[in-house]
Short mmCIF file of C-alpha atoms and ligand atoms in Angstrom, two decimals:
data_model
loop_
_atom_site.label_atom_id
_atom_site.label_comp_id
_atom_site.label_asym_id
_atom_site.label_seq_id
_atom_site.Cartn_x
_atom_site.Cartn_y
_atom_site.Cartn_z
CA MET W 1 164.95 121.21 152.28
CA THR W 2 162.36 118.93 153.82
CA GLU W 3 162.21 118.23 157.53
CA LYS W 4 163.47 114.72 156.90
CA GLU W 5 166.50 116.13 155.09
CA LEU W 6 167.08 118.58 157.93
CA GLN W 7 166.96 115.71 160.42
CA HIS W 8 169.54 113.79 158.36
CA LEU W 9 171.78 116.83 158.07
CA VAL W 10 171.76 117.38 161.84
CA GLU W 11 172.50 113.68 162.46
CA LYS W 12 175.33 113.78 159.96
CA ILE W 13 176.92 116.94 161.42
CA SER W 14 176.57 115.49 164.92
CA LEU W 15 178.49 112.35 163.93
CA GLU W 16 181.10 114.13 161.83
CA SER W 17 181.86 117.10 164.07
CA PHE W 18 181.04 115.76 167.53
CA SER W 19 181.48 111.99 167.02
CA LYS W 20 178.20 111.63 168.85
CA LYS W 21 174.73 110.61 167.86
CA PHE W 22 171.89 113.07 167.64
CA ALA W 23 168.97 111.02 168.93
CA HIS W 24 166.20 113.61 169.09
CA SER W 25 164.25 115.56 166.54
CA ALA W 26 165.22 118.53 164.40
CA VAL W 27 162.40 120.55 162.89
CA TRP W 28 161.80 123.75 160.98
CA ASN W 29 160.04 126.45 162.91
CA ARG W 30 158.66 129.23 160.74
CA ARG W 31 157.69 131.25 163.78
CA LEU W 32 161.30 131.86 164.73
CA ARG W 33 161.99 135.39 163.63
CA SER W 34 165.09 136.97 164.99
CA THR W 35 167.00 133.79 165.75
CA GLY W 36 168.42 131.10 163.46
CA GLY W 37 167.78 128.17 165.72
CA ARG W 38 167.11 127.05 169.25
CA TYR W 39 167.54 124.14 171.57
CA LEU W 40 164.57 123.11 173.69
CA LEU W 41 165.68 122.01 177.15
CA LYS W 42 162.43 120.20 177.89
CA ASN W 43 162.43 117.70 175.02
CA HIS W 44 165.95 118.08 173.57
CA ALA W 45 164.57 119.04 170.19
CA LEU W 46 166.31 121.46 167.87
CA GLU W 47 164.34 124.01 165.89
CA PHE W 48 165.69 125.93 162.93
CA ASN W 49 164.53 128.99 161.11
CA PRO W 50 163.92 128.20 157.42
CA SER W 51 164.90 131.78 156.53
CA VAL W 52 168.52 130.93 157.35
CA LEU W 53 168.71 128.60 154.40
CA GLN W 54 166.74 130.95 152.20
CA PHE W 55 168.67 134.13 152.92
CA LEU W 56 172.03 133.10 154.36
CA GLY W 57 172.66 129.76 152.66
CA LEU W 58 173.65 126.21 153.57
CA THR W 59 177.06 127.03 155.08
CA GLU W 60 175.43 129.42 157.54
CA LEU W 61 172.76 126.85 158.39
CA GLU W 62 175.46 124.25 159.12
CA LYS W 63 177.23 126.67 161.46
CA ILE W 64 173.97 127.28 163.29
CA ILE W 65 173.33 123.53 163.52
CA LYS W 66 176.77 123.16 165.12
CA HIS W 67 175.97 125.94 167.56
CA GLU W 68 172.69 124.30 168.59
CA LEU W 69 174.35 120.88 168.81
CA CYS W 70 176.83 122.35 171.31
CA HIS W 71 173.89 123.25 173.56
CA TYR W 72 172.39 119.83 172.94
CA HIS W 73 175.38 117.60 173.69
CA LEU W 74 176.66 119.64 176.63
CA HIS W 75 173.23 119.78 178.21
CA LEU W 76 172.74 116.02 177.89
CA GLU W 77 176.20 115.48 179.38
CA ARG W 78 175.36 117.87 182.24
CA ARG W 79 178.20 120.17 181.33
CA GLY W 80 178.16 123.93 180.85
CA TYR W 81 175.74 124.37 177.95
CA LYS W 82 175.07 128.11 178.24
CA HIS W 83 176.69 130.77 176.05
CA SER W 84 178.72 132.09 178.99
CA ASP W 85 180.05 128.66 180.03
CA ALA W 86 183.67 127.76 179.30
CA ASP W 87 182.63 124.28 178.11
CA PHE W 88 180.31 125.83 175.56
CA LYS W 89 182.86 128.33 174.24
CA LYS W 90 185.53 125.67 173.93
CA LEU W 91 183.34 123.18 172.10
CA LEU W 92 181.93 125.83 169.81
CA THR W 93 185.40 126.93 168.74
CA LYS W 94 186.45 123.33 168.25
CA VAL W 95 183.60 122.43 165.90
CA GLY W 96 183.47 125.83 164.19
CA GLY W 97 179.91 126.75 165.02
CA SER W 98 178.59 130.27 164.70
CA ARG W 99 179.37 132.23 167.84
CA TYR W 100 175.83 133.38 168.22
CA THR W 101 172.82 132.51 166.14
CA PRO W 102 172.89 135.32 163.60
CA GLN W 103 170.05 137.75 163.69
CA MET W 104 168.00 137.50 160.54
CA LYS W 105 168.21 141.27 160.33
CA LYS W 106 171.87 140.83 159.39
CA ALA W 107 170.75 139.55 156.02
CA GLN W 108 169.14 142.88 155.35
CA HIS W 109 170.61 145.93 153.78
CA ASN W 110 169.38 149.17 155.21
CA TYR W 111 169.14 152.28 153.11
CA GLU W 112 168.25 155.84 153.87
CA CYS W 113 167.13 158.52 151.48
CA SER W 114 169.66 161.34 151.52
CA SER W 115 166.96 163.95 150.84
CA CYS W 116 163.93 163.01 152.94
CA GLY W 117 165.41 160.54 155.42
CA GLN W 118 162.98 157.72 154.61
CA GLN W 119 164.53 154.35 155.53
CA TYR W 120 164.27 151.12 153.60
CA ALA W 121 165.29 147.55 154.48
CA ARG W 122 165.94 145.18 151.61
CA MET W 123 167.10 141.57 151.51
CA ARG W 124 169.06 142.22 148.35
CA ARG W 125 171.56 144.91 147.66
CA LEU W 126 170.13 147.68 145.55
CA ASN W 127 171.85 149.46 142.73
CA THR W 128 171.46 152.96 144.15
CA ASN W 129 172.33 154.47 140.79
CA ARG W 130 169.19 152.94 139.36
CA PHE W 131 166.82 152.90 142.31
CA GLY W 132 165.92 156.06 144.15
CA CYS W 133 163.68 156.87 147.08
CA GLY W 134 160.07 155.79 146.50
CA LYS W 135 158.75 158.95 148.07
CA CYS W 136 160.90 161.73 146.67
CA ARG W 137 163.23 159.98 144.20
CA GLY W 138 166.18 161.16 146.25
CA LYS W 139 169.46 159.25 146.30
CA LEU W 140 169.57 156.24 148.62
CA VAL W 141 172.57 155.69 150.85
CA LEU W 142 173.52 152.29 152.25
CA LEU W 143 173.54 152.39 156.05
CA SER W 144 174.37 148.77 156.79
ZN1 ZN P 201 172.84 129.44 171.56
ZN1 ZN P 202 163.27 160.48 149.84
#
């Protein structure tokens, strides 16, 4: 998805879910690591982590856009825009945004070798009947 398409998607979700215009910029930020998106108080821009789309999919990205738009609209309206604010919680539930921006780590599957204890993190699920530990060929167990 190009940045222009991202911008359009955010504008569309803002109109459809909030009935309000998104009049600032939405950009990809490849440097975001553990978070799916963020709202910048200083210039009202929204930044999104391209890994969300890559690893979690469009539905998850849309939920994160809704989450960030809650910060955006509430902040511009001088209402409670922080996670702990009642305004924020209410609006987030109403529009169906993700409760928190999911940690990218959640997309990972963590395995541990049952013989030597070596740990592995993989984006995809492994068939543990076919793939063993790279060090000792022991059986891998899914941790999370
Ligand atoms: Zn947030
Ligand atoms: Zn091992």
